[in-house]
């Protein structure tokens, strides 16, 4: 079993998503594929939520842009006869997100709990479109909302994971579901009461690592827009080079000091099982 996580830039638009599906098709192994929101969407939701909280109706324009980007993907990726069901599901999700915004706008209040709920919509939109496209391409695909698999403790600001409950849920789900590929949204989780939470910004890496650890995966692949972990931030340091191989501790240290290619809490669950982590471009 291989766990592959595709970050926002890897699923930024229909072309990127097609390439991701090719990568999945060409891998004969049983795979769990964790996907982020389309690049920039979580930031857009963050902005729209803050607009609503400050009484700025610009939030409606941002929500329309979010809808348009997802609709454009669906129209490019799916054959016409398979579009309407997916369009209507995405429309329903956007309506729910819009209702939350209306509430925030009316109350002029954005609690951490409400914000977490809103931010998770990006992944719920992306994973559904990607999974439905994969199914339309005749791949043997299962899809599951990570809110049924990943659980946080009730300390919403810290988003710490209830590892036992999470591992039990992941194992019991995969005991029953035996698809060649399972597509799961990263980042989103539920708290002890079942309320929507997230694993914190950048948290899709952790979703994948938790699944890898719970299932004793052969390896965890982090697909992103750089060819590995670099000696320094590759956008700012010209001489930075990719590090071929490093220990979990070295990777942890780099990520804690700002190498955001790996979300800092990601390495703990895979290190416990000695599962190799491969960063791929
Ligand atoms: P994704 O959306 O795939 O999760 P992120 O933006 O979270 O991608 O992480 C990848 C980015 O991390 C790269 O584009 C790179 O600019 C940045 N980065 C910062 N420091 C490092 C580093 N030391 N090595 C690799 N990438 C780094
Ligand atoms: N989409 C979320 C974020 O932008 C989670 C992730 O991409 O890992 O923070
Ligand atoms: Mg990231």
mmCIF file of C-alpha atoms and ligand atoms in Angstrom:
data_model
loop_
_atom_site.group_PDB
_atom_site.id
_atom_site.type_symbol
_atom_site.label_atom_id
_atom_site.label_comp_id
_atom_site.label_asym_id
_atom_site.label_seq_id
_atom_site.Cartn_x
_atom_site.Cartn_y
_atom_site.Cartn_z
ATOM 1 C CA UNK A 1 0.000 0.000 0.000
ATOM 2 C CA UNK A 2 1.294 3.415 -1.008
ATOM 3 C CA UNK A 3 0.007 6.725 0.334
ATOM 4 C CA UNK A 4 0.412 9.638 -2.066
ATOM 5 C CA UNK A 5 -0.412 13.222 -1.157
ATOM 6 C CA UNK A 6 -0.823 15.828 -3.885
ATOM 7 C CA UNK A 7 -0.513 19.446 -2.735
ATOM 8 C CA UNK A 8 -2.390 22.509 -3.958
ATOM 9 C CA UNK A 9 -0.095 23.314 -6.870
ATOM 10 C CA UNK A 10 -0.328 19.684 -8.057
ATOM 11 C CA UNK A 11 -4.124 20.020 -8.337
ATOM 12 C CA UNK A 12 -4.267 23.716 -9.284
ATOM 13 C CA UNK A 13 -6.384 23.286 -12.443
ATOM 14 C CA UNK A 14 -7.759 20.702 -14.874
ATOM 15 C CA UNK A 15 -4.366 20.162 -16.571
ATOM 16 C CA UNK A 16 -2.659 19.484 -13.254
ATOM 17 C CA UNK A 17 -5.470 17.181 -12.139
ATOM 18 C CA UNK A 18 -5.192 15.216 -15.406
ATOM 19 C CA UNK A 19 -1.477 14.760 -14.763
ATOM 20 C CA UNK A 20 -2.183 13.577 -11.205
ATOM 21 C CA UNK A 21 -4.658 11.023 -12.532
ATOM 22 C CA UNK A 22 -2.054 9.786 -15.027
ATOM 23 C CA UNK A 23 0.433 9.288 -12.193
ATOM 24 C CA UNK A 24 -2.181 7.334 -10.236
ATOM 25 C CA UNK A 25 -3.142 5.226 -13.297
ATOM 26 C CA UNK A 26 0.485 4.352 -14.003
ATOM 27 C CA UNK A 27 1.105 3.102 -10.490
ATOM 28 C CA UNK A 28 -0.046 -0.545 -10.253
ATOM 29 C CA UNK A 29 0.003 -0.582 -6.429
ATOM 30 C CA UNK A 30 -2.968 -0.190 -4.153
ATOM 31 C CA UNK A 31 -2.979 3.494 -3.282
ATOM 32 C CA UNK A 32 -4.554 5.978 -0.939
ATOM 33 C CA UNK A 33 -4.463 9.412 -2.557
ATOM 34 C CA UNK A 34 -4.783 12.451 -0.306
ATOM 35 C CA UNK A 35 -5.478 15.737 -2.071
ATOM 36 C CA UNK A 36 -5.279 19.381 -1.047
ATOM 37 C CA UNK A 37 -7.610 22.137 -2.130
ATOM 38 C CA UNK A 38 -6.912 23.664 -5.561
ATOM 39 C CA UNK A 39 -4.009 26.050 -5.131
ATOM 40 C CA UNK A 40 -5.028 29.336 -3.492
ATOM 41 C CA UNK A 41 -8.560 28.256 -2.544
ATOM 42 C CA UNK A 42 -7.937 27.972 1.211
ATOM 43 C CA UNK A 43 -6.464 31.480 1.187
ATOM 44 C CA UNK A 44 -9.493 32.728 -0.751
ATOM 45 C CA UNK A 45 -11.859 31.219 1.830
ATOM 46 C CA UNK A 46 -9.808 32.774 4.604
ATOM 47 C CA UNK A 47 -10.159 36.155 2.914
ATOM 48 C CA UNK A 48 -13.877 35.757 2.225
ATOM 49 C CA UNK A 49 -14.527 34.698 5.826
ATOM 50 C CA UNK A 50 -12.708 37.785 7.146
ATOM 51 C CA UNK A 51 -14.595 40.019 4.681
ATOM 52 C CA UNK A 52 -17.906 38.618 5.938
ATOM 53 C CA UNK A 53 -16.862 39.140 9.561
ATOM 54 C CA UNK A 54 -16.045 42.775 8.867
ATOM 55 C CA UNK A 55 -19.276 43.441 7.015
ATOM 56 C CA UNK A 56 -17.670 43.548 3.557
ATOM 57 C CA UNK A 57 -19.906 42.058 0.848
ATOM 58 C CA UNK A 58 -16.800 41.339 -1.225
ATOM 59 C CA UNK A 59 -17.097 37.842 0.254
ATOM 60 C CA UNK A 60 -19.817 37.119 -2.309
ATOM 61 C CA UNK A 61 -17.487 37.946 -5.193
ATOM 62 C CA UNK A 62 -14.790 35.676 -3.779
ATOM 63 C CA UNK A 63 -17.281 32.821 -3.409
ATOM 64 C CA UNK A 64 -18.343 33.301 -7.053
ATOM 65 C CA UNK A 65 -14.700 33.064 -8.120
ATOM 66 C CA UNK A 66 -14.272 29.875 -6.101
ATOM 67 C CA UNK A 67 -17.362 28.402 -7.742
ATOM 68 C CA UNK A 68 -16.208 29.429 -11.219
ATOM 69 C CA UNK A 69 -12.797 27.790 -10.794
ATOM 70 C CA UNK A 70 -14.321 24.491 -9.736
ATOM 71 C CA UNK A 71 -16.999 24.559 -12.425
ATOM 72 C CA UNK A 72 -14.317 25.197 -15.056
ATOM 73 C CA UNK A 73 -12.418 22.118 -13.855
ATOM 74 C CA UNK A 74 -15.504 19.934 -13.983
ATOM 75 C CA UNK A 75 -16.298 21.086 -17.526
ATOM 76 C CA UNK A 76 -12.766 20.324 -18.705
ATOM 77 C CA UNK A 77 -12.329 17.018 -16.885
ATOM 78 C CA UNK A 78 -15.642 15.191 -17.192
ATOM 79 C CA UNK A 79 -17.627 14.056 -20.246
ATOM 80 C CA UNK A 80 -20.825 16.103 -20.686
ATOM 81 C CA UNK A 81 -23.164 13.289 -19.587
ATOM 82 C CA UNK A 82 -21.310 12.980 -16.260
ATOM 83 C CA UNK A 83 -21.049 16.671 -15.439
ATOM 84 C CA UNK A 84 -24.479 17.529 -14.057
ATOM 85 C CA UNK A 85 -24.323 15.338 -10.937
ATOM 86 C CA UNK A 86 -20.878 16.649 -10.023
ATOM 87 C CA UNK A 87 -21.832 20.272 -10.780
ATOM 88 C CA UNK A 88 -24.879 19.968 -8.563
ATOM 89 C CA UNK A 89 -22.886 18.418 -5.686
ATOM 90 C CA UNK A 90 -20.300 21.218 -5.906
ATOM 91 C CA UNK A 91 -23.084 23.823 -6.073
ATOM 92 C CA UNK A 92 -24.602 22.381 -2.877
ATOM 93 C CA UNK A 93 -21.243 22.589 -1.112
ATOM 94 C CA UNK A 94 -20.757 26.196 -2.238
ATOM 95 C CA UNK A 95 -24.280 26.983 -1.006
ATOM 96 C CA UNK A 96 -23.422 25.572 2.422
ATOM 97 C CA UNK A 97 -20.236 27.639 2.487
ATOM 98 C CA UNK A 98 -22.246 30.692 1.445
ATOM 99 C CA UNK A 99 -24.783 30.108 4.244
ATOM 100 C CA UNK A 100 -21.942 30.035 6.779
ATOM 101 C CA UNK A 101 -20.679 33.329 5.343
ATOM 102 C CA UNK A 102 -24.146 34.885 5.658
ATOM 103 C CA UNK A 103 -24.212 33.899 9.331
ATOM 104 C CA UNK A 104 -20.778 35.410 9.908
ATOM 105 C CA UNK A 105 -21.802 38.554 8.005
ATOM 106 C CA UNK A 106 -24.981 38.991 10.057
ATOM 107 C CA UNK A 107 -23.283 38.364 13.386
ATOM 108 C CA UNK A 108 -19.985 40.083 12.487
ATOM 109 C CA UNK A 109 -18.325 37.266 14.352
ATOM 110 C CA UNK A 110 -15.874 34.610 13.174
ATOM 111 C CA UNK A 111 -15.067 32.088 15.894
ATOM 112 C CA UNK A 112 -12.111 29.678 15.454
ATOM 113 C CA UNK A 113 -14.643 26.846 15.202
ATOM 114 C CA UNK A 114 -16.613 28.511 12.395
ATOM 115 C CA UNK A 115 -13.444 29.488 10.569
ATOM 116 C CA UNK A 116 -12.123 25.912 10.701
ATOM 117 C CA UNK A 117 -15.426 24.674 9.333
ATOM 118 C CA UNK A 118 -15.238 27.155 6.444
ATOM 119 C CA UNK A 119 -11.570 26.570 5.570
ATOM 120 C CA UNK A 120 -12.113 22.851 5.052
ATOM 121 C CA UNK A 121 -14.430 23.353 2.078
ATOM 122 C CA UNK A 122 -11.512 23.656 -0.372
ATOM 123 C CA UNK A 123 -10.519 20.023 0.154
ATOM 124 C CA UNK A 124 -14.142 18.836 0.133
ATOM 125 C CA UNK A 125 -14.573 20.398 -3.316
ATOM 126 C CA UNK A 126 -11.273 19.195 -4.800
ATOM 127 C CA UNK A 127 -11.371 15.573 -3.641
ATOM 128 C CA UNK A 128 -14.903 15.096 -4.956
ATOM 129 C CA UNK A 129 -14.074 16.424 -8.435
ATOM 130 C CA UNK A 130 -10.846 14.416 -8.625
ATOM 131 C CA UNK A 131 -12.498 11.202 -7.430
ATOM 132 C CA UNK A 132 -15.455 11.558 -9.814
ATOM 133 C CA UNK A 133 -13.086 12.201 -12.715
ATOM 134 C CA UNK A 134 -11.070 9.103 -11.814
ATOM 135 C CA UNK A 135 -14.269 7.029 -11.691
ATOM 136 C CA UNK A 136 -15.306 8.402 -15.102
ATOM 137 C CA UNK A 137 -11.931 7.142 -16.389
ATOM 138 C CA UNK A 138 -12.889 3.642 -15.183
ATOM 139 C CA UNK A 139 -10.414 3.525 -12.344
ATOM 140 C CA UNK A 140 -11.478 1.379 -9.395
ATOM 141 C CA UNK A 141 -11.869 4.283 -6.966
ATOM 142 C CA UNK A 142 -13.407 4.690 -3.542
ATOM 143 C CA UNK A 143 -13.877 8.109 -1.965
ATOM 144 C CA UNK A 144 -14.211 8.928 1.682
ATOM 145 C CA UNK A 145 -14.534 12.198 3.563
ATOM 146 C CA UNK A 146 -11.603 12.440 6.010
ATOM 147 C CA UNK A 147 -14.035 13.941 8.537
ATOM 148 C CA UNK A 148 -15.101 10.307 9.136
ATOM 149 C CA UNK A 149 -11.514 9.134 9.599
ATOM 150 C CA UNK A 150 -9.385 11.829 11.240
ATOM 151 C CA UNK A 151 -10.251 13.106 14.717
ATOM 152 C CA UNK A 152 -8.894 16.037 16.674
ATOM 153 C CA UNK A 153 -9.076 16.654 20.386
ATOM 154 C CA UNK A 154 -11.225 19.514 21.634
ATOM 155 C CA UNK A 155 -8.456 22.103 21.705
ATOM 156 C CA UNK A 156 -9.455 23.787 18.482
ATOM 157 C CA UNK A 157 -6.589 26.287 18.373
ATOM 158 C CA UNK A 158 -3.987 23.533 18.523
ATOM 159 C CA UNK A 159 -5.795 20.988 16.332
ATOM 160 C CA UNK A 160 -4.003 18.086 17.980
ATOM 161 C CA UNK A 161 -4.901 14.640 16.690
ATOM 162 C CA UNK A 162 -6.637 11.934 18.690
ATOM 163 C CA UNK A 163 -4.309 9.288 17.279
ATOM 164 C CA UNK A 164 -5.994 6.213 18.776
ATOM 165 C CA UNK A 165 -9.470 7.119 17.545
ATOM 166 C CA UNK A 166 -8.040 8.156 14.172
ATOM 167 C CA UNK A 167 -6.080 4.932 13.691
ATOM 168 C CA UNK A 168 -9.077 2.802 14.720
ATOM 169 C CA UNK A 169 -11.335 4.590 12.217
ATOM 170 C CA UNK A 170 -8.818 4.377 9.361
ATOM 171 C CA UNK A 171 -8.195 0.672 9.962
ATOM 172 C CA UNK A 172 -11.860 -0.200 10.215
ATOM 173 C CA UNK A 173 -12.653 1.753 7.016
ATOM 174 C CA UNK A 174 -9.909 0.053 4.995
ATOM 175 C CA UNK A 175 -10.830 -3.384 6.324
ATOM 176 C CA UNK A 176 -14.160 -2.997 4.523
ATOM 177 C CA UNK A 177 -13.191 -0.896 1.519
ATOM 178 C CA UNK A 178 -10.848 -2.606 -0.933
ATOM 179 C CA UNK A 179 -10.603 -0.302 -3.947
ATOM 180 C CA UNK A 180 -7.382 -0.059 -5.918
ATOM 181 C CA UNK A 181 -7.386 3.679 -5.285
ATOM 182 C CA UNK A 182 -9.050 5.586 -2.441
ATOM 183 C CA UNK A 183 -9.269 9.350 -2.750
ATOM 184 C CA UNK A 184 -9.453 11.356 0.471
ATOM 185 C CA UNK A 185 -9.478 15.090 1.215
ATOM 186 C CA UNK A 186 -6.485 16.273 3.227
ATOM 187 C CA UNK A 187 -6.612 18.844 6.033
ATOM 188 C CA UNK A 188 -10.187 18.221 7.263
ATOM 189 C CA UNK A 189 -11.076 16.384 10.444
ATOM 190 C CA UNK A 190 -13.786 16.172 13.130
ATOM 191 C CA UNK A 191 -13.544 16.924 16.818
ATOM 192 C CA UNK A 192 -14.749 14.806 19.745
ATOM 193 C CA UNK A 193 -18.322 15.978 19.208
ATOM 194 C CA UNK A 194 -18.233 15.413 15.469
ATOM 195 C CA UNK A 195 -17.937 19.128 14.647
ATOM 196 C CA UNK A 196 -15.811 19.989 11.585
ATOM 197 C CA UNK A 197 -12.184 20.906 12.326
ATOM 198 C CA UNK A 198 -8.913 20.983 10.397
ATOM 199 C CA UNK A 199 -5.360 19.893 11.080
ATOM 200 C CA UNK A 200 -4.033 23.457 10.710
ATOM 201 C CA UNK A 201 -2.759 25.263 7.598
ATOM 202 C CA UNK A 202 -0.615 22.938 5.507
ATOM 203 C CA UNK A 203 -2.179 19.959 7.285
ATOM 204 C CA UNK A 204 -2.867 17.719 4.277
ATOM 205 C CA UNK A 205 0.639 16.263 4.691
ATOM 206 C CA UNK A 206 -0.376 15.138 8.175
ATOM 207 C CA UNK A 207 -3.601 13.524 6.899
ATOM 208 C CA UNK A 208 -1.470 11.392 4.564
ATOM 209 C CA UNK A 209 1.074 10.561 7.275
ATOM 210 C CA UNK A 210 -1.649 9.429 9.699
ATOM 211 C CA UNK A 211 -3.138 7.123 7.071
ATOM 212 C CA UNK A 212 0.322 5.792 6.172
ATOM 213 C CA UNK A 213 1.083 5.041 9.811
ATOM 214 C CA UNK A 214 -2.314 3.499 10.615
ATOM 215 C CA UNK A 215 -2.060 1.164 7.598
ATOM 216 C CA UNK A 216 1.675 0.390 7.905
ATOM 217 C CA UNK A 217 2.156 1.681 4.372
ATOM 218 C CA UNK A 218 5.194 0.780 2.300
ATOM 219 C CA UNK A 219 5.916 4.477 1.684
ATOM 220 C CA UNK A 220 4.517 7.975 1.859
ATOM 221 C CA UNK A 221 4.895 10.134 -1.233
ATOM 222 C CA UNK A 222 4.502 13.915 -0.928
ATOM 223 C CA UNK A 223 3.921 15.316 -4.434
ATOM 224 C CA UNK A 224 4.547 19.051 -4.617
ATOM 225 C CA UNK A 225 6.165 21.792 -6.717
ATOM 226 C CA UNK A 226 9.802 21.243 -5.707
ATOM 227 C CA UNK A 227 12.134 18.273 -6.251
ATOM 228 C CA UNK A 228 12.674 17.366 -2.614
ATOM 229 C CA UNK A 229 13.657 19.054 0.617
ATOM 230 C CA UNK A 230 16.263 21.713 -0.098
ATOM 231 C CA UNK A 231 19.160 23.022 1.982
ATOM 232 C CA UNK A 232 17.302 26.386 2.114
ATOM 233 C CA UNK A 233 14.147 27.965 0.729
ATOM 234 C CA UNK A 234 14.619 27.410 -3.041
ATOM 235 C CA UNK A 235 12.648 30.531 -3.964
ATOM 236 C CA UNK A 236 14.945 32.816 -1.986
ATOM 237 C CA UNK A 237 18.328 31.076 -2.005
ATOM 238 C CA UNK A 238 19.760 30.506 -5.473
ATOM 239 C CA UNK A 239 22.424 28.027 -4.344
ATOM 240 C CA UNK A 240 19.906 25.843 -2.458
ATOM 241 C CA UNK A 241 20.021 22.205 -3.549
ATOM 242 C CA UNK A 242 17.823 19.186 -2.946
ATOM 243 C CA UNK A 243 19.020 16.896 -0.173
ATOM 244 C CA UNK A 244 19.137 13.303 -1.450
ATOM 245 C CA UNK A 245 18.494 11.520 1.803
ATOM 246 C CA UNK A 246 18.083 12.580 5.414
ATOM 247 C CA UNK A 247 16.929 11.268 8.763
ATOM 248 C CA UNK A 248 13.476 11.942 10.171
ATOM 249 C CA UNK A 249 15.067 14.205 12.793
ATOM 250 C CA UNK A 250 16.877 16.289 10.181
ATOM 251 C CA UNK A 251 13.686 16.645 8.132
ATOM 252 C CA UNK A 252 11.741 17.557 11.274
ATOM 253 C CA UNK A 253 14.272 20.215 12.149
ATOM 254 C CA UNK A 254 14.179 21.729 8.652
ATOM 255 C CA UNK A 255 10.387 21.757 8.592
ATOM 256 C CA UNK A 256 10.201 23.365 12.044
ATOM 257 C CA UNK A 257 12.578 26.078 10.841
ATOM 258 C CA UNK A 258 10.363 26.923 7.865
ATOM 259 C CA UNK A 259 10.808 24.316 5.100
ATOM 260 C CA UNK A 260 7.056 24.273 4.491
ATOM 261 C CA UNK A 261 7.358 21.510 1.892
ATOM 262 C CA UNK A 262 6.610 19.233 4.871
ATOM 263 C CA UNK A 263 4.124 20.319 7.546
ATOM 264 C CA UNK A 264 6.076 19.944 10.829
ATOM 265 C CA UNK A 265 3.803 17.416 12.655
ATOM 266 C CA UNK A 266 3.833 15.105 9.586
ATOM 267 C CA UNK A 267 6.973 13.167 10.388
ATOM 268 C CA UNK A 268 6.083 11.892 13.876
ATOM 269 C CA UNK A 269 3.482 9.248 12.853
ATOM 270 C CA UNK A 270 5.595 7.876 9.983
ATOM 271 C CA UNK A 271 8.797 7.879 12.026
ATOM 272 C CA UNK A 272 7.117 5.658 14.631
ATOM 273 C CA UNK A 273 6.714 3.011 11.898
ATOM 274 C CA UNK A 274 9.914 3.748 9.979
ATOM 275 C CA UNK A 275 7.926 4.476 6.804
ATOM 276 C CA UNK A 276 10.033 6.206 4.126
ATOM 277 C CA UNK A 277 8.826 9.664 3.029
ATOM 278 C CA UNK A 278 9.615 10.657 -0.556
ATOM 279 C CA UNK A 279 9.150 14.234 -1.738
ATOM 280 C CA UNK A 280 8.347 14.247 -5.457
ATOM 281 C CA UNK A 281 7.971 17.000 -8.006
HETATM 282 P P1 LIG B 1 1.989 21.990 -1.320
HETATM 283 O O1 LIG B 1 0.912 22.897 -1.765
HETATM 284 O O2 LIG B 1 2.385 20.958 -2.344
HETATM 285 O O3 LIG B 1 1.740 21.404 0.047
HETATM 286 P P2 LIG B 1 3.757 23.938 -0.112
HETATM 287 O O4 LIG B 1 3.686 25.293 -0.703
HETATM 288 O O5 LIG B 1 3.082 23.700 1.194
HETATM 289 O O6 LIG B 1 3.302 22.899 -1.216
HETATM 290 O O7 LIG B 1 5.293 23.512 0.055
HETATM 291 C C1 LIG B 1 6.175 23.552 -1.052
HETATM 292 C C2 LIG B 1 6.954 24.845 -1.029
HETATM 293 O O8 LIG B 1 7.801 24.875 0.099
HETATM 294 C C3 LIG B 1 7.906 24.995 -2.197
HETATM 295 O O9 LIG B 1 7.287 25.580 -3.290
HETATM 296 C C4 LIG B 1 9.019 25.848 -1.623
HETATM 297 O O10 LIG B 1 8.929 27.159 -2.096
HETATM 298 C C5 LIG B 1 8.763 25.880 -0.127
HETATM 299 N N1 LIG B 1 9.971 25.587 0.663
HETATM 300 C C6 LIG B 1 10.413 26.352 1.680
HETATM 301 N N2 LIG B 1 11.531 25.867 2.200
HETATM 302 C C7 LIG B 1 11.824 24.733 1.508
HETATM 303 C C8 LIG B 1 12.890 23.779 1.584
HETATM 304 N N3 LIG B 1 13.872 23.867 2.477
HETATM 305 N N4 LIG B 1 12.879 22.758 0.694
HETATM 306 C C9 LIG B 1 11.892 22.645 -0.206
HETATM 307 N N5 LIG B 1 10.879 23.518 -0.322
HETATM 308 C C10 LIG B 1 10.827 24.552 0.522
HETATM 309 N N1 LIG B 2 -5.412 23.579 1.798
HETATM 310 C C1 LIG B 2 -4.842 23.662 3.135
HETATM 311 C C2 LIG B 2 -3.956 24.894 3.240
HETATM 312 O O1 LIG B 2 -3.801 25.622 2.271
HETATM 313 C C3 LIG B 2 -4.134 22.411 3.550
HETATM 314 C C4 LIG B 2 -2.965 21.967 2.697
HETATM 315 O O2 LIG B 2 -2.877 22.380 1.542
HETATM 316 O O3 LIG B 2 -2.150 21.186 3.169
HETATM 317 O O4 LIG B 2 -3.483 25.147 4.307
HETATM 318 MG MG1 LIG B 3 1.977 22.115 2.014
#
